[in-house]
Coordinates of N, CA and C and ligand atoms in Angstrom, one line a residue:
M149 N -14.5 6.0 -1.6 CA -13.5 6.7 -1.6 C -12.3 6.6 -0.8
A150 N -11.4 6.1 -0.6 CA -10.1 6.1 0.2 C -8.8 7.0 0.3
Y151 N -8.2 7.6 0.8 CA -6.9 8.1 0.5 C -5.7 6.8 0.6
F152 N -4.8 6.7 -0.6 CA -3.6 5.3 0.0 C -2.5 5.7 0.2
Y153 N -1.6 5.0 0.5 CA -0.1 5.2 0.4 C 0.4 3.9 0.2
V154 N 1.4 3.8 -0.3 CA 2.7 3.2 -0.1 C 4.2 3.4 0.5
N155 N 4.0 2.0 1.1 CA 5.3 2.5 2.3 C 6.7 2.8 1.0
D156 N 7.4 3.5 1.3 CA 8.6 3.4 0.8 C 9.8 2.8 0.9
N157 N 9.5 2.1 2.2 CA 11.0 1.0 2.2 C 10.2 -0.7 2.7
P158 N 10.6 -1.6 1.7 CA 10.4 -2.7 1.1 C 9.9 -3.1 2.7
Q159 N 9.2 -4.3 2.7 CA 9.3 -5.3 3.7 C 10.5 -6.8 3.5
S160 N 10.7 -7.2 4.5 CA 11.8 -8.2 4.6 C 11.7 -8.8 3.2
T161 N 10.4 -9.2 2.6 CA 10.4 -10.1 1.8 C 10.6 -9.1 -0.1
G162 N 10.8 -8.3 0.3 CA 10.7 -7.3 -0.8 C 9.3 -6.6 -1.6
E163 N 8.5 -6.7 -0.9 CA 7.8 -6.2 -1.5 C 7.1 -4.2 -0.6
H164 N 6.4 -4.1 -1.5 CA 5.8 -2.5 -0.9 C 4.8 -2.8 -0.5
E165 N 3.8 -2.5 0.9 CA 2.9 -3.0 1.6 C 1.6 -1.6 0.8
V166 N 0.9 -1.4 0.4 CA -0.4 -0.2 0.1 C -1.1 0.0 1.5
H167 N -1.4 1.3 2.6 CA -2.1 1.0 2.8 C -3.6 2.5 3.1
Q168 N -4.3 2.4 3.6 CA -5.5 3.2 3.7 C -5.2 4.1 4.3
T169 N -5.3 5.6 4.5 CA -5.5 6.7 5.5 C -6.2 6.1 7.0
G170 N -5.8 6.1 8.0 CA -6.0 5.3 9.2 C -5.5 3.9 9.7
C171 N -4.7 3.6 8.8 CA -4.1 2.4 9.2 C -3.3 1.8 10.2
V172 N -3.5 1.2 11.0 CA -2.4 1.8 12.0 C -1.5 1.2 12.4
R173 N -1.0 0.0 11.0 CA 0.4 -0.5 10.5 C 0.9 1.2 10.0
L174 N 0.3 2.0 9.6 CA 0.7 3.4 8.8 C 1.9 3.7 10.0
A175 N 1.2 4.1 10.9 CA 1.8 5.1 12.2 C 3.2 4.4 11.8
K176 N 3.9 3.2 12.0 CA 4.6 2.6 12.3 C 6.0 3.2 10.7
V177 N 5.0 3.3 9.5 CA 6.0 3.5 8.4 C 6.9 5.1 8.7
K178 N 8.1 4.6 8.3 CA 8.9 6.1 8.7 C 8.5 6.9 6.9
S179 N 8.4 6.3 5.5 CA 8.8 7.1 4.9 C 7.7 6.7 3.5
K180 N 6.5 7.2 3.3 CA 5.4 7.0 2.7 C 5.3 7.8 1.1
T181 N 4.8 7.3 0.4 CA 4.5 7.9 -1.0 C 3.1 8.0 -1.3
G182 N 2.0 9.1 -1.4 CA 0.7 9.1 -1.5 C 0.3 8.8 -2.9
L183 N -0.2 7.9 -2.9 CA -1.3 7.2 -4.3 C -2.7 8.2 -4.6
G184 N -2.8 8.9 -3.4 CA -4.3 9.7 -4.1 C -5.6 9.5 -3.8
Q185 N -6.6 9.3 -3.7 CA -7.9 8.8 -3.7 C -8.0 7.2 -4.5
H186 N -8.8 6.3 -4.4 CA -9.1 5.9 -5.1 C -10.2 4.5 -4.3
Q187 N -11.1 3.8 -5.5 CA -12.1 3.5 -4.7 C -11.7 2.2 -4.5
S188 N -10.9 1.6 -4.4 CA -10.9 0.1 -3.7 C -9.3 0.1 -4.0
C189 N -8.8 -0.5 -3.0 CA -7.0 -1.5 -2.9 C -6.7 -1.7 -4.1
H190 N -7.5 -2.0 -5.1 CA -7.0 -2.9 -6.4 C -6.7 -1.7 -7.2
E191 N -7.4 -0.2 -7.6 CA -6.8 0.2 -8.1 C -5.8 1.3 -7.4
A192 N -6.0 1.1 -6.1 CA -4.3 2.0 -5.5 C -3.2 0.7 -5.4
L193 N -3.3 0.1 -5.7 CA -2.2 -1.4 -6.3 C -1.9 -1.5 -7.7
K194 N -2.4 -0.8 -8.1 CA -1.9 -0.4 -9.7 C -1.1 1.0 -9.8
A195 N -1.8 2.0 -9.0 CA -1.1 3.2 -8.8 C 0.5 2.8 -8.6
A196 N 0.5 2.3 -7.3 CA 1.3 1.6 -6.9 C 2.4 1.2 -7.4
A197 N 2.0 0.2 -8.3 CA 2.9 -0.2 -9.4 C 3.9 0.4 -10.1
H198 N 3.0 1.5 -10.6 CA 4.4 2.5 -11.5 C 5.5 3.4 -10.4
I199 N 5.3 3.4 -9.5 CA 5.8 3.8 -8.4 C 7.2 2.1 -8.2
Y200 N 6.7 1.6 -7.7 CA 7.5 0.5 -7.1 C 7.1 -1.3 -7.8
K201 N 7.8 -1.9 -8.3 CA 7.8 -3.5 -9.0 C 6.7 -4.3 -8.4
N202 N 7.0 -4.2 -7.0 CA 6.6 -5.2 -6.1 C 6.0 -4.7 -5.6
V203 N 4.7 -5.1 -5.1 CA 3.5 -4.5 -4.4 C 2.5 -5.5 -3.5
D204 N 2.5 -4.7 -2.8 CA 1.2 -5.9 -2.3 C 0.3 -5.1 -1.1
G205 N -1.0 -5.6 -1.0 CA -2.0 -4.7 -0.2 C -1.2 -5.4 0.8
C206 N -2.4 -4.6 2.9 CA -1.5 -4.3 3.7 C -3.0 -5.7 4.5
A207 N -2.3 -7.0 5.0 CA -3.3 -7.6 6.0 C -4.3 -6.6 6.7
T208 N -3.9 -5.9 6.9 CA -4.5 -5.1 8.3 C -5.9 -4.1 7.4
C209 N -5.4 -3.6 6.7 CA -6.3 -1.8 5.9 C -6.6 -3.3 4.9
S210 N -6.3 -3.4 4.1 CA -6.6 -3.9 2.6 C -6.4 -5.8 2.2
P211 N -7.3 -6.5 3.3 CA -7.4 -7.5 3.1 C -7.3 -8.2 1.7
D212 N -8.4 -8.0 1.2 CA -8.9 -8.3 -0.5 C -7.6 -8.2 -1.0
C213 N -6.6 -7.3 -0.7 CA -5.0 -6.9 -2.4 C -3.9 -7.4 -1.0
H214 N -4.0 -8.3 -0.1 CA -3.0 -8.3 0.7 C -2.5 -10.1 0.0
H215 N -1.8 -10.3 -1.0 CA -1.3 -11.5 -1.6 C -0.2 -12.3 -0.9
R216 N 0.4 -11.3 -0.1 CA 1.9 -12.1 0.6 C 2.2 -12.3 1.5
Ligands
LIG577 ZN1 -2.5 -1.2 6.3

């Protein structure tokens, strides 16, 4: 289990990235919303989709969920 966050600020391409605790790219995120503990990035992405319509996994910490 890992704790996930979604970036409150979208990428230039419009999607909000989902990160795990400890991701190096999370340190650069100015504002984020906690998504709680999840078994995998797939569940975390579903939780993030309730907050933001356009979500994607981070390429660094959640490559399995990175599509764009
Ligand atoms: Zn990340």
